[in-house]
């Protein structure tokens, strides 16, 4: 589960892993991690995107063996880059190859609007890992004509025809992920997880017949395959060595085997070996074994996420998108936040849930602030700011989970500059003051509570299936909203000050509540086009949480809707009552999950999280015209450059920053294209 970055007010919304030797924390554990205050975080802006860069503080404090481990894990992630492109849409690789060939070879006039539009289109496609917007899922529309594109193809001797050519300009496959059941969850989705003639009903019937050897420990059916029809029968094309995506997976395995050879300790090495075995076999029992080994690998300086993990891009919630995040532990910040790990049972015991939905014992929960050293695929260029894994409920209940906050990513966002949105949409000066004084701290604490306490909280009733089976297309937004609500409930609790997490629980809570309601009801609408419904899971959950508490508190005047000089604001009048409402909604949301109540989930999301007040939307877009800062941000990755001795062995690894966004994307396509374009 990921926590995505909102990017509007710089507020939080939008973890996986052979001589094996035991190692100690060494110098890094005691190192004071500092960042370069002169560092330039901004790279460039185009369309609705801001490209940033991040530092890897503490790199020089790692041993060479640890640096090698990081390097090999980063290479493993990049080796699978083509996979996410093909998962996102069946023609993406072919279109990317054509666009990049034009970009590299065109010698004609570039000082004109047409070329600038082409360049912007290519950068948007790079950023989204395909031709559909990374957040709205809408197909990206080019700002140049067919005629101009034809001239570019001709001038550079680039071949692109048929569906792959037509889809750039027509209305076919207009939505990567469609969650409107009236349009067909699969029929209306362009994502490449299913054959074009496969229906949602057929998928549900197919998986309803699959039985796990141990019903109490259900396998993650569908996670690592494409479901297609062959001779009229449904068949899974498994993503593994020798199977679908085999050439790229073989490259991933090659680098993971190198990583296994420099593992920090036996448990980490065991997890890596199981991940390699999983890639080679595609066996879902091995996937579970790997997750258990990975969640128990808590020692050492280096950790990572790698494989087919999050299911947000599957409208049916079965198939995982390929991603990679490599991370170095920030021991200083992790130590400060360790109180959350130590008190997670207190939070569970005191949560406003039905007693039968509380866990008697929350086991194996760890929380770390980490320094990202590299990201790829579904985690790049657009990145989460927090992650909590594994996703399987039974593994979380029996073995625990890992939560991480991506510290240097958040630090880069914080230093990227203010957009002025706060001053425009905050109700009054007190709201602005609270945000400026407590907002960043509140955001980080909400991220931690969301990931550590939220996703670890609650349990399913006996006999209730996994949420992808019971809540279906509403599972992701319900889970993200539930975790948000846990965080919101405790942000206004004196306990967080007692634990030393803030110097004022009341001001922290107020800043968090102000920001959440402001974003959920107003500012996130900057991301939508007029007439659009809310589709993205995190946007939906912020809206249904905010809209529900606003409606339920109307009679008591908990949140006041204010119209001033033709502009709309929301003013919280009773923070304590709002906290109670968050608690009531949390109780109901947990009940829905625990009981697998599909109709209640559907009603909650459809009634509060999908439709947009069109008048307010128009107003928000009009008021936002003054802002030059784009609403979305993402990152180029630092480049790890190994130096070798005469024997070919790595003797050092330097960190360099890429020249610009385009050059990094071109380098990635040159060095990590391991799949055919068709």
Short mmCIF file of N, CA and C in Angstrom, two decimals, residues 22-179:
data_model
loop_
_atom_site.label_atom_id
_atom_site.label_comp_id
_atom_site.label_asym_id
_atom_site.label_seq_id
_atom_site.Cartn_x
_atom_site.Cartn_y
_atom_site.Cartn_z
N UNK A 22 26.73 -11.90 8.96
CA UNK A 22 26.08 -10.95 9.85
C UNK A 22 26.87 -9.65 9.85
N UNK A 23 26.14 -8.53 9.74
CA UNK A 23 26.80 -7.23 9.78
C UNK A 23 26.19 -6.38 10.86
N UNK A 24 26.91 -5.38 11.28
CA UNK A 24 26.40 -4.43 12.27
C UNK A 24 26.06 -3.13 11.58
N UNK A 25 25.41 -2.25 12.30
CA UNK A 25 25.00 -0.97 11.72
C UNK A 25 26.18 -0.10 11.36
N UNK A 26 27.29 -0.29 12.05
CA UNK A 26 28.51 0.43 11.67
C UNK A 26 28.37 1.93 11.77
N UNK A 27 29.12 2.60 10.90
CA UNK A 27 29.20 4.06 10.98
C UNK A 27 27.87 4.74 10.68
N UNK A 28 27.04 4.11 9.82
CA UNK A 28 25.82 4.79 9.41
C UNK A 28 24.87 5.00 10.57
N UNK A 29 24.86 4.07 11.51
CA UNK A 29 23.93 4.16 12.62
C UNK A 29 24.14 5.42 13.44
N UNK A 30 25.38 5.83 13.57
CA UNK A 30 25.66 7.00 14.39
C UNK A 30 25.80 8.28 13.56
N UNK A 31 25.71 8.14 12.23
CA UNK A 31 25.96 9.30 11.38
C UNK A 31 24.84 10.32 11.47
N UNK A 32 25.20 11.57 11.52
CA UNK A 32 24.23 12.64 11.42
C UNK A 32 24.00 12.91 9.94
N UNK A 33 22.82 12.56 9.45
CA UNK A 33 22.54 12.70 8.02
C UNK A 33 22.16 14.15 7.73
N UNK A 34 22.97 14.78 6.91
CA UNK A 34 22.72 16.17 6.55
C UNK A 34 22.59 16.28 5.05
N UNK A 35 21.83 17.29 4.61
CA UNK A 35 21.66 17.52 3.19
C UNK A 35 22.35 18.82 2.81
N UNK A 36 22.70 18.93 1.54
CA UNK A 36 23.38 20.10 1.02
C UNK A 36 22.38 21.25 0.87
N UNK A 37 22.57 22.31 1.62
CA UNK A 37 21.62 23.43 1.60
C UNK A 37 21.66 24.20 0.29
N UNK A 38 22.71 24.00 -0.50
CA UNK A 38 22.82 24.71 -1.79
C UNK A 38 22.29 23.87 -2.94
N UNK A 39 21.80 22.71 -2.65
CA UNK A 39 21.35 21.77 -3.67
C UNK A 39 20.16 22.34 -4.45
N UNK A 40 20.19 22.21 -5.77
CA UNK A 40 19.10 22.69 -6.62
C UNK A 40 18.11 21.55 -6.85
N UNK A 41 16.96 21.63 -6.22
CA UNK A 41 15.97 20.56 -6.30
C UNK A 41 15.17 20.58 -7.59
N UNK A 42 15.10 21.71 -8.26
CA UNK A 42 14.24 21.85 -9.43
C UNK A 42 15.01 21.51 -10.71
N UNK A 43 14.39 20.73 -11.57
CA UNK A 43 14.98 20.36 -12.85
C UNK A 43 14.29 21.12 -13.98
N UNK A 44 12.98 20.92 -14.11
CA UNK A 44 12.23 21.62 -15.15
C UNK A 44 10.74 21.45 -14.93
N UNK A 45 9.96 22.18 -15.71
CA UNK A 45 8.51 22.07 -15.67
C UNK A 45 7.98 21.97 -17.09
N UNK A 46 6.91 21.20 -17.26
CA UNK A 46 6.21 21.12 -18.54
C UNK A 46 4.78 20.65 -18.27
N UNK A 47 3.85 21.14 -19.08
CA UNK A 47 2.44 20.79 -18.93
C UNK A 47 2.03 20.93 -17.46
N UNK A 48 1.52 19.87 -16.85
CA UNK A 48 1.10 19.91 -15.44
C UNK A 48 2.11 19.23 -14.52
N UNK A 49 3.37 19.16 -14.98
CA UNK A 49 4.40 18.39 -14.27
C UNK A 49 5.57 19.27 -13.85
N UNK A 50 6.03 19.05 -12.63
CA UNK A 50 7.27 19.64 -12.14
C UNK A 50 8.25 18.50 -11.86
N UNK A 51 9.43 18.57 -12.48
CA UNK A 51 10.46 17.55 -12.27
C UNK A 51 11.45 18.05 -11.22
N UNK A 52 11.66 17.23 -10.20
CA UNK A 52 12.58 17.56 -9.11
C UNK A 52 13.71 16.53 -9.07
N UNK A 53 14.71 16.79 -8.25
CA UNK A 53 15.77 15.81 -7.98
C UNK A 53 15.93 15.68 -6.47
N UNK A 54 16.51 14.59 -6.04
CA UNK A 54 16.72 14.36 -4.61
C UNK A 54 18.16 13.93 -4.35
N UNK A 55 18.59 14.12 -3.12
CA UNK A 55 19.93 13.75 -2.68
C UNK A 55 19.92 12.38 -2.00
N UNK A 56 21.10 11.80 -1.86
CA UNK A 56 21.25 10.57 -1.07
C UNK A 56 22.20 10.88 0.08
N UNK A 57 21.74 11.57 1.10
CA UNK A 57 22.63 11.91 2.21
C UNK A 57 23.11 10.64 2.93
N UNK A 58 24.37 10.64 3.34
CA UNK A 58 24.93 9.50 4.05
C UNK A 58 25.51 8.43 3.15
N UNK A 59 25.51 8.66 1.83
CA UNK A 59 26.05 7.65 0.91
C UNK A 59 27.49 7.30 1.24
N UNK A 60 28.27 8.32 1.54
CA UNK A 60 29.70 8.10 1.79
C UNK A 60 29.94 7.33 3.09
N UNK A 61 28.93 7.22 3.95
CA UNK A 61 29.08 6.49 5.20
C UNK A 61 28.83 4.99 5.04
N UNK A 62 28.29 4.59 3.88
CA UNK A 62 28.10 3.17 3.63
C UNK A 62 29.43 2.51 3.29
N UNK A 63 29.56 1.25 3.65
CA UNK A 63 30.74 0.49 3.23
C UNK A 63 30.62 0.20 1.74
N UNK A 64 31.73 -0.18 1.10
CA UNK A 64 31.70 -0.52 -0.32
C UNK A 64 30.75 -1.69 -0.57
N UNK A 65 30.73 -2.64 0.33
CA UNK A 65 29.82 -3.79 0.18
C UNK A 65 28.37 -3.33 0.20
N UNK A 66 28.05 -2.41 1.09
CA UNK A 66 26.69 -1.89 1.15
C UNK A 66 26.36 -1.07 -0.10
N UNK A 67 27.31 -0.28 -0.58
CA UNK A 67 27.08 0.47 -1.81
C UNK A 67 26.84 -0.46 -2.99
N UNK A 68 27.59 -1.56 -3.05
CA UNK A 68 27.38 -2.54 -4.11
C UNK A 68 25.95 -3.11 -4.03
N UNK A 69 25.50 -3.42 -2.83
CA UNK A 69 24.16 -3.95 -2.65
C UNK A 69 23.12 -2.97 -3.18
N UNK A 70 23.27 -1.70 -2.82
CA UNK A 70 22.35 -0.68 -3.32
C UNK A 70 22.40 -0.62 -4.84
N UNK A 71 23.61 -0.58 -5.40
CA UNK A 71 23.78 -0.49 -6.85
C UNK A 71 23.12 -1.66 -7.57
N UNK A 72 23.34 -2.87 -7.09
CA UNK A 72 22.77 -4.05 -7.73
C UNK A 72 21.24 -4.03 -7.65
N UNK A 73 20.70 -3.60 -6.52
CA UNK A 73 19.25 -3.53 -6.37
C UNK A 73 18.64 -2.46 -7.27
N UNK A 74 19.32 -1.33 -7.42
CA UNK A 74 18.85 -0.29 -8.34
C UNK A 74 18.86 -0.81 -9.77
N UNK A 75 19.93 -1.52 -10.16
CA UNK A 75 20.01 -2.07 -11.51
C UNK A 75 18.91 -3.11 -11.74
N UNK A 76 18.61 -3.90 -10.73
CA UNK A 76 17.53 -4.89 -10.85
C UNK A 76 16.21 -4.20 -11.14
N UNK A 77 15.97 -3.09 -10.44
CA UNK A 77 14.72 -2.36 -10.67
C UNK A 77 14.62 -1.79 -12.06
N UNK A 78 15.69 -1.17 -12.52
CA UNK A 78 15.69 -0.56 -13.85
C UNK A 78 15.59 -1.62 -14.95
N UNK A 79 16.11 -2.81 -14.69
CA UNK A 79 16.06 -3.88 -15.69
C UNK A 79 14.63 -4.24 -16.06
N UNK A 80 13.69 -4.01 -15.16
CA UNK A 80 12.29 -4.33 -15.44
C UNK A 80 11.47 -3.15 -15.90
N UNK A 81 12.14 -2.05 -16.26
CA UNK A 81 11.41 -0.83 -16.62
C UNK A 81 10.38 -1.05 -17.73
N UNK A 82 10.73 -1.82 -18.76
CA UNK A 82 9.80 -2.03 -19.87
C UNK A 82 8.50 -2.70 -19.43
N UNK A 83 8.56 -3.46 -18.35
CA UNK A 83 7.37 -4.21 -17.92
C UNK A 83 6.22 -3.27 -17.60
N UNK A 84 6.48 -2.21 -16.82
CA UNK A 84 5.38 -1.31 -16.45
C UNK A 84 4.80 -0.61 -17.68
N UNK A 85 5.65 -0.32 -18.67
CA UNK A 85 5.16 0.29 -19.89
C UNK A 85 4.17 -0.64 -20.60
N UNK A 86 4.52 -1.90 -20.70
CA UNK A 86 3.62 -2.84 -21.37
C UNK A 86 2.40 -3.15 -20.52
N UNK A 87 2.56 -3.21 -19.21
CA UNK A 87 1.40 -3.42 -18.34
C UNK A 87 0.40 -2.28 -18.49
N UNK A 88 0.90 -1.07 -18.62
CA UNK A 88 0.01 0.10 -18.68
C UNK A 88 -0.81 0.16 -19.96
N UNK A 89 -0.24 -0.32 -21.08
CA UNK A 89 -0.98 -0.30 -22.34
C UNK A 89 -0.24 -1.12 -23.38
N UNK A 90 -0.97 -1.85 -24.18
CA UNK A 90 -0.37 -2.83 -25.09
C UNK A 90 0.49 -2.19 -26.19
N UNK A 91 0.26 -0.92 -26.54
CA UNK A 91 1.05 -0.28 -27.60
C UNK A 91 2.11 0.69 -27.07
N UNK A 92 2.26 0.76 -25.76
CA UNK A 92 3.17 1.77 -25.19
C UNK A 92 4.60 1.64 -25.68
N UNK A 93 5.13 0.43 -25.70
CA UNK A 93 6.54 0.25 -26.07
C UNK A 93 6.78 0.64 -27.52
N UNK A 94 5.86 0.30 -28.39
CA UNK A 94 6.00 0.66 -29.80
C UNK A 94 5.93 2.17 -29.97
N UNK A 95 4.98 2.81 -29.29
CA UNK A 95 4.83 4.26 -29.39
C UNK A 95 6.06 4.96 -28.81
N UNK A 96 6.55 4.49 -27.67
CA UNK A 96 7.73 5.10 -27.06
C UNK A 96 8.93 5.01 -28.00
N UNK A 97 9.13 3.85 -28.62
CA UNK A 97 10.26 3.68 -29.52
C UNK A 97 10.18 4.66 -30.69
N UNK A 98 8.99 4.87 -31.22
CA UNK A 98 8.83 5.80 -32.33
C UNK A 98 9.09 7.24 -31.90
N UNK A 99 8.51 7.63 -30.78
CA UNK A 99 8.70 9.00 -30.29
C UNK A 99 10.17 9.28 -29.99
N UNK A 100 10.84 8.30 -29.38
CA UNK A 100 12.25 8.50 -29.03
C UNK A 100 13.14 8.54 -30.27
N UNK A 101 12.78 7.78 -31.28
CA UNK A 101 13.58 7.82 -32.51
C UNK A 101 13.45 9.18 -33.19
N UNK A 102 12.25 9.72 -33.18
CA UNK A 102 12.06 11.07 -33.72
C UNK A 102 12.88 12.07 -32.92
N UNK A 103 12.79 12.00 -31.61
CA UNK A 103 13.47 12.96 -30.74
C UNK A 103 14.99 12.93 -30.94
N UNK A 104 15.52 11.73 -31.14
CA UNK A 104 16.98 11.58 -31.27
C UNK A 104 17.49 11.95 -32.65
N UNK A 105 16.64 11.86 -33.68
CA UNK A 105 17.16 11.96 -35.05
C UNK A 105 16.61 13.13 -35.87
N UNK A 106 15.61 13.82 -35.36
CA UNK A 106 15.04 14.90 -36.15
C UNK A 106 16.03 16.06 -36.29
N UNK A 107 16.29 16.48 -37.50
CA UNK A 107 17.25 17.55 -37.78
C UNK A 107 16.58 18.82 -38.29
N UNK A 108 15.27 18.84 -38.30
CA UNK A 108 14.55 19.98 -38.85
C UNK A 108 14.41 21.13 -37.87
N UNK A 109 13.50 22.04 -38.19
CA UNK A 109 13.26 23.24 -37.39
C UNK A 109 12.66 22.86 -36.03
N UNK A 110 13.29 23.38 -34.96
CA UNK A 110 12.81 23.08 -33.61
C UNK A 110 12.37 24.33 -32.85
N UNK A 111 12.61 25.48 -33.44
CA UNK A 111 12.23 26.72 -32.77
C UNK A 111 10.82 27.13 -33.19
N UNK A 112 9.88 26.23 -32.93
CA UNK A 112 8.49 26.54 -33.28
C UNK A 112 7.54 25.80 -32.34
N UNK A 113 6.29 26.17 -32.38
CA UNK A 113 5.29 25.64 -31.46
C UNK A 113 5.06 24.14 -31.67
N UNK A 114 5.06 23.70 -32.92
CA UNK A 114 4.81 22.28 -33.19
C UNK A 114 5.85 21.38 -32.52
N UNK A 115 7.14 21.72 -32.68
CA UNK A 115 8.18 20.89 -32.06
C UNK A 115 8.09 20.95 -30.54
N UNK A 116 7.80 22.11 -30.00
CA UNK A 116 7.66 22.24 -28.56
C UNK A 116 6.51 21.38 -28.05
N UNK A 117 5.42 21.32 -28.82
CA UNK A 117 4.29 20.48 -28.43
C UNK A 117 4.67 18.99 -28.50
N UNK A 118 5.44 18.63 -29.52
CA UNK A 118 5.89 17.24 -29.62
C UNK A 118 6.79 16.88 -28.43
N UNK A 119 7.72 17.76 -28.10
CA UNK A 119 8.63 17.51 -27.00
C UNK A 119 7.88 17.38 -25.68
N UNK A 120 6.89 18.25 -25.48
CA UNK A 120 6.09 18.19 -24.27
C UNK A 120 5.30 16.88 -24.20
N UNK A 121 4.75 16.48 -25.33
CA UNK A 121 3.99 15.21 -25.37
C UNK A 121 4.90 14.04 -25.00
N UNK A 122 6.09 13.99 -25.56
CA UNK A 122 7.02 12.91 -25.25
C UNK A 122 7.38 12.90 -23.77
N UNK A 123 7.63 14.06 -23.20
CA UNK A 123 7.98 14.13 -21.79
C UNK A 123 6.82 13.67 -20.91
N UNK A 124 5.61 14.02 -21.30
CA UNK A 124 4.44 13.57 -20.53
C UNK A 124 4.29 12.05 -20.62
N UNK A 125 4.54 11.48 -21.78
CA UNK A 125 4.48 10.03 -21.95
C UNK A 125 5.58 9.37 -21.12
N UNK A 126 6.79 9.92 -21.16
CA UNK A 126 7.86 9.39 -20.30
C UNK A 126 7.44 9.39 -18.83
N UNK A 127 6.90 10.53 -18.40
CA UNK A 127 6.56 10.69 -16.99
C UNK A 127 5.51 9.68 -16.54
N UNK A 128 4.56 9.39 -17.43
CA UNK A 128 3.45 8.51 -17.08
C UNK A 128 3.70 7.04 -17.40
N UNK A 129 4.92 6.72 -17.89
CA UNK A 129 5.20 5.35 -18.32
C UNK A 129 4.16 4.86 -19.32
N UNK A 130 3.80 5.76 -20.22
CA UNK A 130 2.82 5.40 -21.23
C UNK A 130 1.98 6.58 -21.66
N UNK A 131 1.01 6.32 -22.53
CA UNK A 131 0.24 7.40 -23.15
C UNK A 131 -0.96 7.84 -22.32
N UNK A 132 -1.13 7.27 -21.11
CA UNK A 132 -2.23 7.68 -20.24
C UNK A 132 -1.66 8.42 -19.02
N UNK A 133 -2.35 9.46 -18.62
CA UNK A 133 -1.89 10.30 -17.51
C UNK A 133 -1.68 9.46 -16.25
N UNK A 134 -0.59 9.72 -15.55
CA UNK A 134 -0.21 8.90 -14.41
C UNK A 134 -1.22 8.96 -13.27
N UNK A 135 -2.03 10.01 -13.21
CA UNK A 135 -2.93 10.19 -12.07
C UNK A 135 -4.40 10.13 -12.47
N UNK A 136 -4.76 10.87 -13.51
CA UNK A 136 -6.17 10.88 -13.93
C UNK A 136 -6.53 9.65 -14.74
N UNK A 137 -5.53 8.98 -15.32
CA UNK A 137 -5.72 7.81 -16.19
C UNK A 137 -6.28 8.15 -17.55
N UNK A 138 -6.54 9.43 -17.83
CA UNK A 138 -7.01 9.85 -19.14
C UNK A 138 -5.88 9.76 -20.16
N UNK A 139 -6.24 9.46 -21.39
CA UNK A 139 -5.23 9.43 -22.44
C UNK A 139 -4.70 10.84 -22.68
N UNK A 140 -3.39 10.96 -22.80
CA UNK A 140 -2.75 12.26 -23.00
C UNK A 140 -2.98 12.70 -24.45
N UNK A 141 -3.48 13.90 -24.61
CA UNK A 141 -3.78 14.41 -25.95
C UNK A 141 -2.60 15.23 -26.48
N UNK A 142 -2.15 14.91 -27.69
CA UNK A 142 -1.02 15.68 -28.25
C UNK A 142 -1.47 17.08 -28.68
N UNK A 143 -0.54 18.03 -28.59
CA UNK A 143 -0.84 19.40 -29.01
C UNK A 143 -0.42 19.67 -30.44
N UNK A 144 -0.03 18.63 -31.17
CA UNK A 144 0.39 18.78 -32.57
C UNK A 144 -0.59 18.01 -33.46
N UNK A 145 -0.57 18.31 -34.72
CA UNK A 145 -1.51 17.70 -35.66
C UNK A 145 -0.99 16.38 -36.22
N UNK A 146 -1.89 15.61 -36.81
CA UNK A 146 -1.50 14.38 -37.50
C UNK A 146 -0.50 14.68 -38.61
N UNK A 147 -0.77 15.78 -39.33
CA UNK A 147 0.07 16.13 -40.46
C UNK A 147 1.50 16.42 -40.01
N UNK A 148 1.64 17.13 -38.91
CA UNK A 148 2.98 17.43 -38.40
C UNK A 148 3.67 16.14 -37.94
N UNK A 149 2.92 15.27 -37.26
CA UNK A 149 3.49 14.01 -36.80
C UNK A 149 3.94 13.15 -37.99
N UNK A 150 3.13 13.13 -39.03
CA UNK A 150 3.50 12.39 -40.24
C UNK A 150 4.81 12.90 -40.82
N UNK A 151 4.99 14.22 -40.78
CA UNK A 151 6.23 14.79 -41.32
C UNK A 151 7.43 14.39 -40.47
N UNK A 152 7.24 14.30 -39.15
CA UNK A 152 8.33 13.87 -38.27
C UNK A 152 8.68 12.40 -38.54
N UNK A 153 7.66 11.56 -38.70
CA UNK A 153 7.91 10.16 -39.01
C UNK A 153 8.70 10.02 -40.31
N UNK A 154 8.28 10.79 -41.32
CA UNK A 154 8.93 10.71 -42.63
C UNK A 154 10.37 11.22 -42.57
N UNK A 155 10.57 12.36 -41.91
CA UNK A 155 11.90 12.98 -41.87
C UNK A 155 12.92 12.15 -41.10
N UNK A 156 12.45 11.31 -40.19
CA UNK A 156 13.37 10.51 -39.37
C UNK A 156 13.33 9.02 -39.73
N UNK A 157 12.59 8.70 -40.78
CA UNK A 157 12.46 7.32 -41.22
C UNK A 157 11.99 6.42 -40.08
N UNK A 158 10.99 6.91 -39.33
CA UNK A 158 10.43 6.19 -38.19
C UNK A 158 9.15 5.48 -38.61
N UNK A 159 9.02 4.24 -38.22
CA UNK A 159 7.85 3.45 -38.58
C UNK A 159 6.86 3.39 -37.41
N UNK A 160 5.63 3.78 -37.66
CA UNK A 160 4.54 3.63 -36.70
C UNK A 160 3.24 3.65 -37.48
N UNK A 161 2.46 2.59 -37.36
CA UNK A 161 1.24 2.49 -38.15
C UNK A 161 0.19 1.68 -37.39
N UNK A 162 -0.98 1.56 -38.01
CA UNK A 162 -2.04 0.76 -37.43
C UNK A 162 -2.59 1.35 -36.14
N UNK A 163 -3.02 0.46 -35.24
CA UNK A 163 -3.62 0.89 -33.97
C UNK A 163 -2.69 1.79 -33.17
N UNK A 164 -1.40 1.45 -33.14
CA UNK A 164 -0.43 2.20 -32.34
C UNK A 164 -0.32 3.65 -32.83
N UNK A 165 -0.47 3.85 -34.13
CA UNK A 165 -0.47 5.21 -34.68
C UNK A 165 -1.81 5.90 -34.42
N UNK A 166 -2.89 5.22 -34.74
CA UNK A 166 -4.22 5.82 -34.65
C UNK A 166 -4.58 6.25 -33.23
N UNK A 167 -4.16 5.45 -32.23
CA UNK A 167 -4.60 5.68 -30.86
C UNK A 167 -4.07 7.00 -30.30
N UNK A 168 -3.00 7.51 -30.88
CA UNK A 168 -2.46 8.80 -30.41
C UNK A 168 -3.47 9.92 -30.64
N UNK A 169 -4.26 9.80 -31.69
CA UNK A 169 -5.14 10.90 -32.09
C UNK A 169 -6.63 10.60 -31.92
N UNK A 170 -7.04 9.33 -31.81
CA UNK A 170 -8.48 9.05 -31.74
C UNK A 170 -8.97 8.95 -30.29
N UNK A 171 -10.21 8.53 -30.12
CA UNK A 171 -10.81 8.43 -28.79
C UNK A 171 -10.86 6.99 -28.27
N UNK A 172 -10.20 6.08 -28.96
CA UNK A 172 -10.15 4.68 -28.51
C UNK A 172 -9.21 4.56 -27.31
N UNK A 173 -9.54 3.65 -26.39
CA UNK A 173 -8.70 3.40 -25.21
C UNK A 173 -8.40 4.70 -24.46
N UNK A 174 -9.44 5.45 -24.19
CA UNK A 174 -9.27 6.80 -23.63
C UNK A 174 -8.98 6.80 -22.14
N UNK A 175 -9.17 5.65 -21.45
CA UNK A 175 -8.97 5.59 -20.01
C UNK A 175 -8.12 4.37 -19.67
N UNK A 176 -7.01 4.59 -18.98
CA UNK A 176 -6.18 3.44 -18.59
C UNK A 176 -6.92 2.55 -17.60
N UNK A 177 -7.46 3.15 -16.55
CA UNK A 177 -8.21 2.40 -15.54
C UNK A 177 -9.57 3.04 -15.38
N UNK A 178 -10.61 2.32 -15.75
CA UNK A 178 -11.98 2.81 -15.63
C UNK A 178 -12.66 2.13 -14.44
N UNK A 179 -13.21 2.91 -13.54
CA UNK A 179 -13.91 2.36 -12.38
C UNK A 179 -15.41 2.58 -12.44
#
